[in-house]
Coordinates of C-alpha atoms in Angstrom, one line a residue:
X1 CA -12.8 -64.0 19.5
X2 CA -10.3 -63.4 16.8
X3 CA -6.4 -63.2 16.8
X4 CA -5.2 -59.4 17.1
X5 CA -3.4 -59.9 14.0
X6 CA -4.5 -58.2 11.1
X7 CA -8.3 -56.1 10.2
X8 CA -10.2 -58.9 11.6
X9 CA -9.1 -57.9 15.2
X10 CA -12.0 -57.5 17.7
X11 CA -14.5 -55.2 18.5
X12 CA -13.6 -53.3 22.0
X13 CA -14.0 -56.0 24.6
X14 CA -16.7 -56.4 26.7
X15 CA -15.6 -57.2 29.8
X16 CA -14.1 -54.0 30.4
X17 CA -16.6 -52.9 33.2
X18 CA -15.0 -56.2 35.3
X19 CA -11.8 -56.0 34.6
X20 CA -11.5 -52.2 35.9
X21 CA -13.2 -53.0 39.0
X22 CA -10.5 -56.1 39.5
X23 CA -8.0 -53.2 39.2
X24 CA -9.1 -51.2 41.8
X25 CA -8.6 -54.3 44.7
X26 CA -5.4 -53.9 45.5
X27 CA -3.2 -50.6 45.8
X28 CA -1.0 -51.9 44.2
X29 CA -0.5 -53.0 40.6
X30 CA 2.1 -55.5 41.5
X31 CA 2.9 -57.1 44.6
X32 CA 4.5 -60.6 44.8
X33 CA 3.0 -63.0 46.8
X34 CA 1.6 -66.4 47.1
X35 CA -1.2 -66.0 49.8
X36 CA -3.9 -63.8 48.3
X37 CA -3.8 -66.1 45.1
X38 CA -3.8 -69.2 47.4
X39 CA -6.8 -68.1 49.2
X40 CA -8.6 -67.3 46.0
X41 CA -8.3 -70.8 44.6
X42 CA -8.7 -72.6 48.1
X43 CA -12.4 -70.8 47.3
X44 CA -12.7 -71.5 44.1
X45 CA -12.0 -75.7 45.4
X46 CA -8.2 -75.4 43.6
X47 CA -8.8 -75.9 40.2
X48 CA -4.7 -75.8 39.9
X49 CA -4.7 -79.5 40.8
X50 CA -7.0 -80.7 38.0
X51 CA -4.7 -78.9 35.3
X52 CA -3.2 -80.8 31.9
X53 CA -0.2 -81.7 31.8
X54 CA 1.6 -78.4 32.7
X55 CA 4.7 -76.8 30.8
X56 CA 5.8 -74.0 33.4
X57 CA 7.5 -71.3 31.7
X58 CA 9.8 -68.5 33.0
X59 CA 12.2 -66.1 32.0
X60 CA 13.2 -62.2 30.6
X61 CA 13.3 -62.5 27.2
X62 CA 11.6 -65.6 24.4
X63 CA 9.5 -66.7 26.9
X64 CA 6.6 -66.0 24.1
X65 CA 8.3 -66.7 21.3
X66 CA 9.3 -70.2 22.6
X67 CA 5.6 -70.7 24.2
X68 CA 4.4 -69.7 20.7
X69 CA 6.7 -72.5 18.9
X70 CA 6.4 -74.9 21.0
X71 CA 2.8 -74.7 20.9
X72 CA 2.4 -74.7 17.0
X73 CA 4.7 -78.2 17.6
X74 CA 2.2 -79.7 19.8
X75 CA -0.5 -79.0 18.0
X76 CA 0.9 -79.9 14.6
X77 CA 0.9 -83.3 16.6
X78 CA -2.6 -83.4 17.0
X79 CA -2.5 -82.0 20.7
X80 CA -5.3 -79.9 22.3
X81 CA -3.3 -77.0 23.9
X82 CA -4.3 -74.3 26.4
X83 CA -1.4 -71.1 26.8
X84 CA -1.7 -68.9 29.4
X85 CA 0.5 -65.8 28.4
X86 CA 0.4 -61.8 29.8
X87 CA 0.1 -59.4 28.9
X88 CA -2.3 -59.1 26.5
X89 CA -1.8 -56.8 23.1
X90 CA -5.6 -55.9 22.3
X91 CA -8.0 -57.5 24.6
X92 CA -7.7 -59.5 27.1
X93 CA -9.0 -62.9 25.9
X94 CA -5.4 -63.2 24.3
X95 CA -4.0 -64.2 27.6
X96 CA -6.6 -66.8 27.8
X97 CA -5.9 -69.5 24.3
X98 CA -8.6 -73.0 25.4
X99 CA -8.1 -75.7 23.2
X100 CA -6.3 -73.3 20.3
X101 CA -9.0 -70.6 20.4
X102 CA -9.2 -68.1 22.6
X103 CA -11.6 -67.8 24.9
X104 CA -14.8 -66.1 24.3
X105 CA -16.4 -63.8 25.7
X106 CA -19.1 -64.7 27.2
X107 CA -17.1 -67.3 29.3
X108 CA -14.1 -64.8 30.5
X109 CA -17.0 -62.3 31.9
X110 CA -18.7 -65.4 33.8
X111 CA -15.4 -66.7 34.8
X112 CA -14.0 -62.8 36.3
X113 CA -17.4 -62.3 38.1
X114 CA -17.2 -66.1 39.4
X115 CA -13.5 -65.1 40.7
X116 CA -14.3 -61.9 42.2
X117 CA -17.8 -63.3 43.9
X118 CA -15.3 -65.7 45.2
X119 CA -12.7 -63.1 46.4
X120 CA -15.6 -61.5 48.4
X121 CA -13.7 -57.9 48.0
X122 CA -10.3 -58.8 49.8
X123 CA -7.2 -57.3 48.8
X124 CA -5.5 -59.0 45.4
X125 CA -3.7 -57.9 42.5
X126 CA -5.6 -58.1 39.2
X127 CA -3.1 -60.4 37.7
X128 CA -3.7 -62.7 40.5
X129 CA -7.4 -62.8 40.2
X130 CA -7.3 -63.4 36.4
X131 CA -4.8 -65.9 36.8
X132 CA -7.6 -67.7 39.1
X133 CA -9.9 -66.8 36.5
X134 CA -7.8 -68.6 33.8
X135 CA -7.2 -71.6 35.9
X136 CA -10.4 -72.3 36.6
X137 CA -11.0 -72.2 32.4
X138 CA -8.3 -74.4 31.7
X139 CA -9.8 -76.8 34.4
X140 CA -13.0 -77.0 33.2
X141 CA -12.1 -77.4 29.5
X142 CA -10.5 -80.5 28.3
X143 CA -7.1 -80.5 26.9
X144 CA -3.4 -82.3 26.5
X145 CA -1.4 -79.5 28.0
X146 CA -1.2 -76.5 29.7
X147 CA 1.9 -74.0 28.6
X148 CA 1.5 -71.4 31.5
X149 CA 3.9 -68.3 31.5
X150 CA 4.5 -66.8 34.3
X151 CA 4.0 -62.9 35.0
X152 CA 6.8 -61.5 36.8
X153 CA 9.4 -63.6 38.2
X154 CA 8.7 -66.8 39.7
X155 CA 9.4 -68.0 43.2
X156 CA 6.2 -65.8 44.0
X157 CA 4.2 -65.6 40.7
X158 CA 0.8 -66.6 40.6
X159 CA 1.3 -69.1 38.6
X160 CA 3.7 -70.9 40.8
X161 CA 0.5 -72.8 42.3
X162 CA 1.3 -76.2 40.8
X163 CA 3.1 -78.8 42.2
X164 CA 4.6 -81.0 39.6
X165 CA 4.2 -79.2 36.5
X166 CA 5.2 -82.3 33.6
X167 CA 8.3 -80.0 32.5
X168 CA 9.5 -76.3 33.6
X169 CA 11.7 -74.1 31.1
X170 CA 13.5 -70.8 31.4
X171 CA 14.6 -68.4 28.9
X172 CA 17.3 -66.0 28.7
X173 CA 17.2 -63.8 31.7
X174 CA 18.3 -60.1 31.7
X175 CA 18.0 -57.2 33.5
X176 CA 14.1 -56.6 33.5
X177 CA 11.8 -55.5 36.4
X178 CA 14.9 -54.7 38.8
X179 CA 12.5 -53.0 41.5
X180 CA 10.7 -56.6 42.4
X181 CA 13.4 -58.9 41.4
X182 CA 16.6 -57.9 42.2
X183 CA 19.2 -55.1 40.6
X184 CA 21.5 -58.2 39.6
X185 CA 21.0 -60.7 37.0
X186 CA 21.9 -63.6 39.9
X187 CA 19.3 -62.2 42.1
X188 CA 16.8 -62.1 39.3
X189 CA 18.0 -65.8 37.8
X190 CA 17.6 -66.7 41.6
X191 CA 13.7 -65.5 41.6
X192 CA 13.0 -67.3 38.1
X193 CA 14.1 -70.4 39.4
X194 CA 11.9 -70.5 42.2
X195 CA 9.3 -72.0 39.6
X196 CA 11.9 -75.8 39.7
X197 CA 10.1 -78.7 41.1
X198 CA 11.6 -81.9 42.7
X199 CA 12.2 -84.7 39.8
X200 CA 10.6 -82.3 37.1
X201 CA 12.9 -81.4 34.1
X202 CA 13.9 -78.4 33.5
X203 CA 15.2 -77.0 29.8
X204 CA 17.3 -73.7 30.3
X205 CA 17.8 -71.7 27.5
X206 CA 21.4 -70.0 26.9
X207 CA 22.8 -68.1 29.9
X208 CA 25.4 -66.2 31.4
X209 CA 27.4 -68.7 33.2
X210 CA 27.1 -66.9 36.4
X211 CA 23.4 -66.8 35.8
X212 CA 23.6 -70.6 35.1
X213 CA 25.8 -71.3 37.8
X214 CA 22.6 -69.6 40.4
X215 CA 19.8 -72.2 38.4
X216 CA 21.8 -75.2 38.4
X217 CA 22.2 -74.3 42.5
X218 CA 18.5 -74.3 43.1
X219 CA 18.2 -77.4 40.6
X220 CA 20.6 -79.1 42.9
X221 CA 18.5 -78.0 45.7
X222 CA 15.0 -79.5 45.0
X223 CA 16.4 -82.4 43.0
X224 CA 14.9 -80.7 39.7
X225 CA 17.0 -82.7 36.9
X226 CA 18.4 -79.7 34.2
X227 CA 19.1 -79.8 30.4
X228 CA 20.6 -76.6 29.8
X229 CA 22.0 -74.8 26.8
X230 CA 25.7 -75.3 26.1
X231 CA 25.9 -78.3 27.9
X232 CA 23.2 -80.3 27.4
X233 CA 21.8 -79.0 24.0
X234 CA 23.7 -76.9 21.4
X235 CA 22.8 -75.2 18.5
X236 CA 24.7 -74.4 15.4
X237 CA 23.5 -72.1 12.7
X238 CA 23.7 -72.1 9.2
X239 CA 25.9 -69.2 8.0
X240 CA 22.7 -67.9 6.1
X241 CA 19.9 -68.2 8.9
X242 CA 17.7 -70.8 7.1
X243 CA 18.4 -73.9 9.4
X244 CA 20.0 -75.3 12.5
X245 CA 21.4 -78.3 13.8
X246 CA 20.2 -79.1 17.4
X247 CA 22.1 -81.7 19.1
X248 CA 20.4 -83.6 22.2
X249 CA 21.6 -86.7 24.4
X250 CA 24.6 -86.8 21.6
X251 CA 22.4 -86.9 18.4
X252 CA 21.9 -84.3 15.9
X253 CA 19.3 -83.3 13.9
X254 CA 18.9 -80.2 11.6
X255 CA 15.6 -78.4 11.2
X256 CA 14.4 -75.3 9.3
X257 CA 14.3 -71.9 10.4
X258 CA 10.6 -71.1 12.1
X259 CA 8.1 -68.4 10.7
X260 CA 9.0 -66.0 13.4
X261 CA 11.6 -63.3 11.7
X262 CA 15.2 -63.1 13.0
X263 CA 18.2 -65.1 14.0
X264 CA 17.2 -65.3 17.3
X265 CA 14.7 -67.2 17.0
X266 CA 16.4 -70.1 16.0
X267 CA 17.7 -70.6 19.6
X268 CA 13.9 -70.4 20.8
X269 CA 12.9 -72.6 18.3
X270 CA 15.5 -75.2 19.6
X271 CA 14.7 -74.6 23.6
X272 CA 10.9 -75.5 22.2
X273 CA 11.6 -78.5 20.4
X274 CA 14.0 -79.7 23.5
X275 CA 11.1 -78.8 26.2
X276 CA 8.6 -81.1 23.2
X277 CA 11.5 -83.8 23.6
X278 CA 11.5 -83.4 27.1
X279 CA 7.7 -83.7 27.7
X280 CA 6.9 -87.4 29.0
X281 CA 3.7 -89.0 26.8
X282 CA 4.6 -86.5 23.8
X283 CA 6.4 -87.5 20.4
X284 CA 7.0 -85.5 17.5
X285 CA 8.8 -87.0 14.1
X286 CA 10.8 -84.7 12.2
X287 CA 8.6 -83.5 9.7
X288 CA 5.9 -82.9 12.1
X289 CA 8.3 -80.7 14.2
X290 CA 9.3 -79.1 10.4
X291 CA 5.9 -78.2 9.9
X292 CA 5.2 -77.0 13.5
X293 CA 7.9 -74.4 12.9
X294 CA 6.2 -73.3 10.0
X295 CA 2.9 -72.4 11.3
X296 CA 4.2 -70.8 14.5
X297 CA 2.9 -67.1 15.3
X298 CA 3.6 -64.4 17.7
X299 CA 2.6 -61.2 17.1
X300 CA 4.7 -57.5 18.0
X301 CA 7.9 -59.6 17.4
X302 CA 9.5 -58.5 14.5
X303 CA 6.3 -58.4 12.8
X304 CA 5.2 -56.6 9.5
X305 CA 2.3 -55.0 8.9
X306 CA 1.3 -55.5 5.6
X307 CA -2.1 -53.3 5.3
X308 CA -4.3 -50.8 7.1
X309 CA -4.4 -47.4 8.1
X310 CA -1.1 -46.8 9.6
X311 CA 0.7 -49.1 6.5
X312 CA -1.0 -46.8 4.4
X313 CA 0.4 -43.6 5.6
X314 CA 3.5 -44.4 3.9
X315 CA 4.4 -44.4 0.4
X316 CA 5.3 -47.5 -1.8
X317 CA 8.2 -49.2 -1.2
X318 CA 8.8 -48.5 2.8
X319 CA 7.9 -51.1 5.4
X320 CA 6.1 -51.0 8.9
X321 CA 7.2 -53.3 11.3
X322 CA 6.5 -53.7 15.1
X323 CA 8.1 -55.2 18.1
X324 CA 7.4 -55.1 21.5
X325 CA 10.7 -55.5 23.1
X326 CA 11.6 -53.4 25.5
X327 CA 14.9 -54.4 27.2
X328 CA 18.8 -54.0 26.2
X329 CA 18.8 -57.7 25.1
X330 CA 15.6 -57.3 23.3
X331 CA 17.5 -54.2 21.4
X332 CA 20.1 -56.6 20.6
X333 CA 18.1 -59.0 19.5
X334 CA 15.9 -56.4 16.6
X335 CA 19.9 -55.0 16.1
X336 CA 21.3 -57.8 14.9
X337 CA 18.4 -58.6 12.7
X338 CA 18.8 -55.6 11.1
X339 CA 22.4 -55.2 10.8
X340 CA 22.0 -58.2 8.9
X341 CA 18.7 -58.6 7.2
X342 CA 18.0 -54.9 6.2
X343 CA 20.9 -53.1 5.4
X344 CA 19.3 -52.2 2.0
X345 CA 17.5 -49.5 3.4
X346 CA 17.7 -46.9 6.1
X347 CA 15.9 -48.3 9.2
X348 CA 13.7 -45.3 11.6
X349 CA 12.8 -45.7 14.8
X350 CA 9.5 -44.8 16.6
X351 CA 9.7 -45.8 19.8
X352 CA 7.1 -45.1 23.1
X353 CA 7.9 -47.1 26.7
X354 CA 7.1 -46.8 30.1
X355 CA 8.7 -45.7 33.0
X356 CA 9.8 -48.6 34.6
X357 CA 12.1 -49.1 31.3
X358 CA 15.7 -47.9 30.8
X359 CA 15.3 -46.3 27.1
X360 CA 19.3 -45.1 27.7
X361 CA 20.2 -49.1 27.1
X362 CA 17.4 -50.1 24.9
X363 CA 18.4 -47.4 22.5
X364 CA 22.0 -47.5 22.6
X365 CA 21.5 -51.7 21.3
X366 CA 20.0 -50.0 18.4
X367 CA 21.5 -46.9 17.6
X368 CA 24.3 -48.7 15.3
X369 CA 21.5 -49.8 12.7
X370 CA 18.8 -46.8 12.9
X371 CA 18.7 -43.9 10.8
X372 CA 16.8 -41.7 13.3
X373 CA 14.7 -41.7 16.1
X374 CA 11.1 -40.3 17.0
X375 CA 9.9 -40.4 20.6
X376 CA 6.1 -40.9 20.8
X377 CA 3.9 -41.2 24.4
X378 CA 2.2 -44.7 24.8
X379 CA -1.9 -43.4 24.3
X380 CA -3.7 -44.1 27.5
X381 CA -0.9 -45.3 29.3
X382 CA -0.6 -43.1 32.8
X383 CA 2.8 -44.8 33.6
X384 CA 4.3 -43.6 29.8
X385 CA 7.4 -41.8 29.3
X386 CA 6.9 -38.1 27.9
X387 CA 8.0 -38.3 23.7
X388 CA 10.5 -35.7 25.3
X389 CA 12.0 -38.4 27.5
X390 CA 12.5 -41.0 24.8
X391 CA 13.8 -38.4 22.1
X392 CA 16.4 -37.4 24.6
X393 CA 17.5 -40.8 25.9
X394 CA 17.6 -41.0 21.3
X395 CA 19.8 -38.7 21.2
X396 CA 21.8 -39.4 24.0
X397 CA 23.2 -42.5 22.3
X398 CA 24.0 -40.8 19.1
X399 CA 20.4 -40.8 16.9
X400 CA 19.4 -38.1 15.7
X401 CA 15.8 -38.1 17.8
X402 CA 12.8 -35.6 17.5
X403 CA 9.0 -36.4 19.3
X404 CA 5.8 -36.6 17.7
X405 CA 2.2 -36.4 19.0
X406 CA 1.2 -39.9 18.0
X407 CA 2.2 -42.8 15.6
X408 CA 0.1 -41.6 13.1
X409 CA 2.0 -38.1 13.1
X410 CA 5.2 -39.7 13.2
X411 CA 4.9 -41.8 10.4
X412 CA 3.5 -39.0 8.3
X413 CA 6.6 -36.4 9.5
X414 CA 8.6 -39.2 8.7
X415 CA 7.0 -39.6 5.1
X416 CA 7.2 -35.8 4.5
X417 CA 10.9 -35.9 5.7
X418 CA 12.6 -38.5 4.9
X419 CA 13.8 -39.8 1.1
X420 CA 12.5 -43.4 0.9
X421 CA 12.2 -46.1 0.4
X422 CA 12.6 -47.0 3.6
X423 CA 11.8 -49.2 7.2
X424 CA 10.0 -48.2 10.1
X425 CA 10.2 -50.4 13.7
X426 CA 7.7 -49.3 16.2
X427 CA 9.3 -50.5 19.4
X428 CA 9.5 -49.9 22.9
X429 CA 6.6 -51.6 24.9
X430 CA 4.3 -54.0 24.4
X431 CA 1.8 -51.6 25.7
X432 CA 2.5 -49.1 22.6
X433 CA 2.3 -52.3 20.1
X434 CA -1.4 -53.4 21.3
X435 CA -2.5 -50.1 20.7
X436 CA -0.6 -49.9 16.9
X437 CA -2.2 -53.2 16.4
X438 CA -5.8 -51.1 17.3
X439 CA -5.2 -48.5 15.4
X440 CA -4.2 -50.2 12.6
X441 CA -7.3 -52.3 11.6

């Protein structure tokens, strides 16, 4: 099974039979809870207490990016990783990584039909029997660590099934996914945290300080020792973006810039590198951790596609580039790369999300740096926002906004219509970039 980055992407998946009839066992596509999972692996003779090492991840926004980094660090160390992330882009093996690769095929449809033999039919949510599913793999298969991202929340994720992880982390938090955690960002922070475990470190990436003030509570609470951003770790930048000096238990060390594009990621970089500093048993020198950053990958986050079908509908010297944010802070994040990465040309927007998503406040981040808008529907998506919906929410916050029928049209209306050259970010969903990232090989 191949990486969904580039023409060498996989052939449809074929598990697909399972994995529909795991949808259908619960009415519900999300409901937290920590029974049904419980009694899945109480079946399945708990694999979650013969994990790896475990690095518990949770979070709104960076939590892949940092899982990504931190994982190129460990293994640029000679470290057998496992990664559990969700969702998935183009198949679902991506949320499954054993040992660096991810797993194959044959072993994900042996491991779903073990799970749901196991489940004997009773009610659970498809993310909590393929989290069963991918426990049991990372049980069975030998490795150094386990970086395990949670799914929604935490206090009632199904990952929060293991006791004492070896080191818990938490990214910024935003308003995301208000109906199950909270319509404030101290009842959401107050969910994430619910993943802290007595005497196990946690590294908190930056946070509002009313938002910190709710994790270091529930720190204090189960005795979960903290090393939070702005207190316990700071960062500063180099004016131009190419490096950063991370200073940790009073000593400083500067580093490059990782592979992943924008300024952002220079804070993620630094919460990995503290969480690989953190990690009891686990060492990195300096020019391993350089070259870590290097090789990290992560794609749909500020990533440029380079060739295939969709890069070829536009003529030379415009750009395609595709993220899957789909937040206000992730807006801000893509804004301020552009604002100050690609003022050169005019930026245009093509942008599909869901209806759980606010587009008003992801658009209105990004309407300062875009040129225009087109609203698209998410193919095959039943919970998509109509192309009308986005374009007006577009032009709403001051882009000029029309729809299209599909990518593929808007980039061609866009090529007829617009004087180039030129860059165009598909955004929105993560949903719309797995099926760009299809399309495109």
């Amino acid at each position: 099974m191949t990486d969904p980055l580039g023409a060498d992407a996989p052939a449809p998946h074929p598990c697909d039979e399972i994995l529909a009839r795991l949808l259908t066992l619960h009415p519900k596509v999300i409901d937290l809870s920590l029974d049904r999972v419980l009694r899945l692996l109480d079946r399945l003779n708990h694999p979650e207490r013969a994990l790896p090492p475990v690095v518990h991840v949770a979070g709104t926004n960076a939590k892949g990016s940092v899982i990504a980094i931190l994982r190129a660090l460990l293994e640029t160390t000679g470290q057998r990783v496992h990664v559990h992330i969700s969702p998935h882009l183009v198949h679902f093996n991506e949320r499954i990584r054993l040992a660096g690769d991810l797993i194959p095929d044959a072993d994900l449809q042996a491991l779903l039909e073990e799970c749901e033999n196991a489940n004997g039919g009773a009610p659970i949510t498809f993310f909590e029997i393929t989290t069963g599913a991918a426990l049991l793999a990372f049980a069975r298969n030998p490795a150094d660590v386990l970086i395990l991202e949670t799914g929604l929340g935490g206090r009632l994720d199904a990952t929060n099934v293991v006791d004492a992880p070896l080191v818990t982390a938490i990214t910024p938090i935003s308003l995301d996914h208000q109906q199950f955690l909270g319509n404030s960002l101290e009842e959401i922070a107050a969910e994430k945290a619910g993943i802290l475990k007595p005497g196990v470190p946690c590294v908190i990436g930056p946070q509002l300080p009313s938002v910190l003030a709710v994790l270091d509570d529930r720190a204090k609470a189960v005795g979960a020792p903290v090393l939070a951003h702005g207190r316990d770790w700071t960062v500063a930048e180099a004016p131009d973006g190419t490096s950063f000096d991370l200073t940790l238990g009073g000593v400083t060390e500067t580093y490059p810039a990782p592979s992943l594009a924008g300024r952002h990621q220079l804070l993620n970089a630094a919460q990995a590198i503290v969480c690989l500093k953190t990690m009891a048993g686990f060492t990195a020198t300096a020019d391993q951790i350089t070259r870590g950053l290097a090789t990290a990958q992560w794609p749909a986050r500020l990533q440029r596609l380079t060739q295939g079908p969709l890069v070829d509908i536009l003529a030379p010297g415009w750009s395609l580039w595709l993220d899957g944010g789909h937040n206000a802070a992730a807006g801000a994040a893509i804004a301020a790369h552009a604002g100050e990465a690609w003022g050169d040309k005019p930026l245009h927007l093509i942008c599909g999300m869901i209806n759980s998503k606010d587009p008003g406040t992801f658009l209105a981040t990004l309407a300062p740096v875009a040129a225009s808008l087109t609203g698209v529907a998410i193919p095959g998506e039943i919970n998509t926002l109509s192309a009308d919906e986005i374009a007006a929410a577009g032009g709403a916050a001051g882009l000029p906004s029309r729809t299209a029928p599909s990518v593929q049209a808007a980039l061609r209306g866009l090529s007829a219509r617009e004087q180039g050259p030129a860059r165009v970010m598909i955004c929105g969903s993560l949903y719309l970039a797995g099926t760009v990232l299809r399309d495109n090989t």
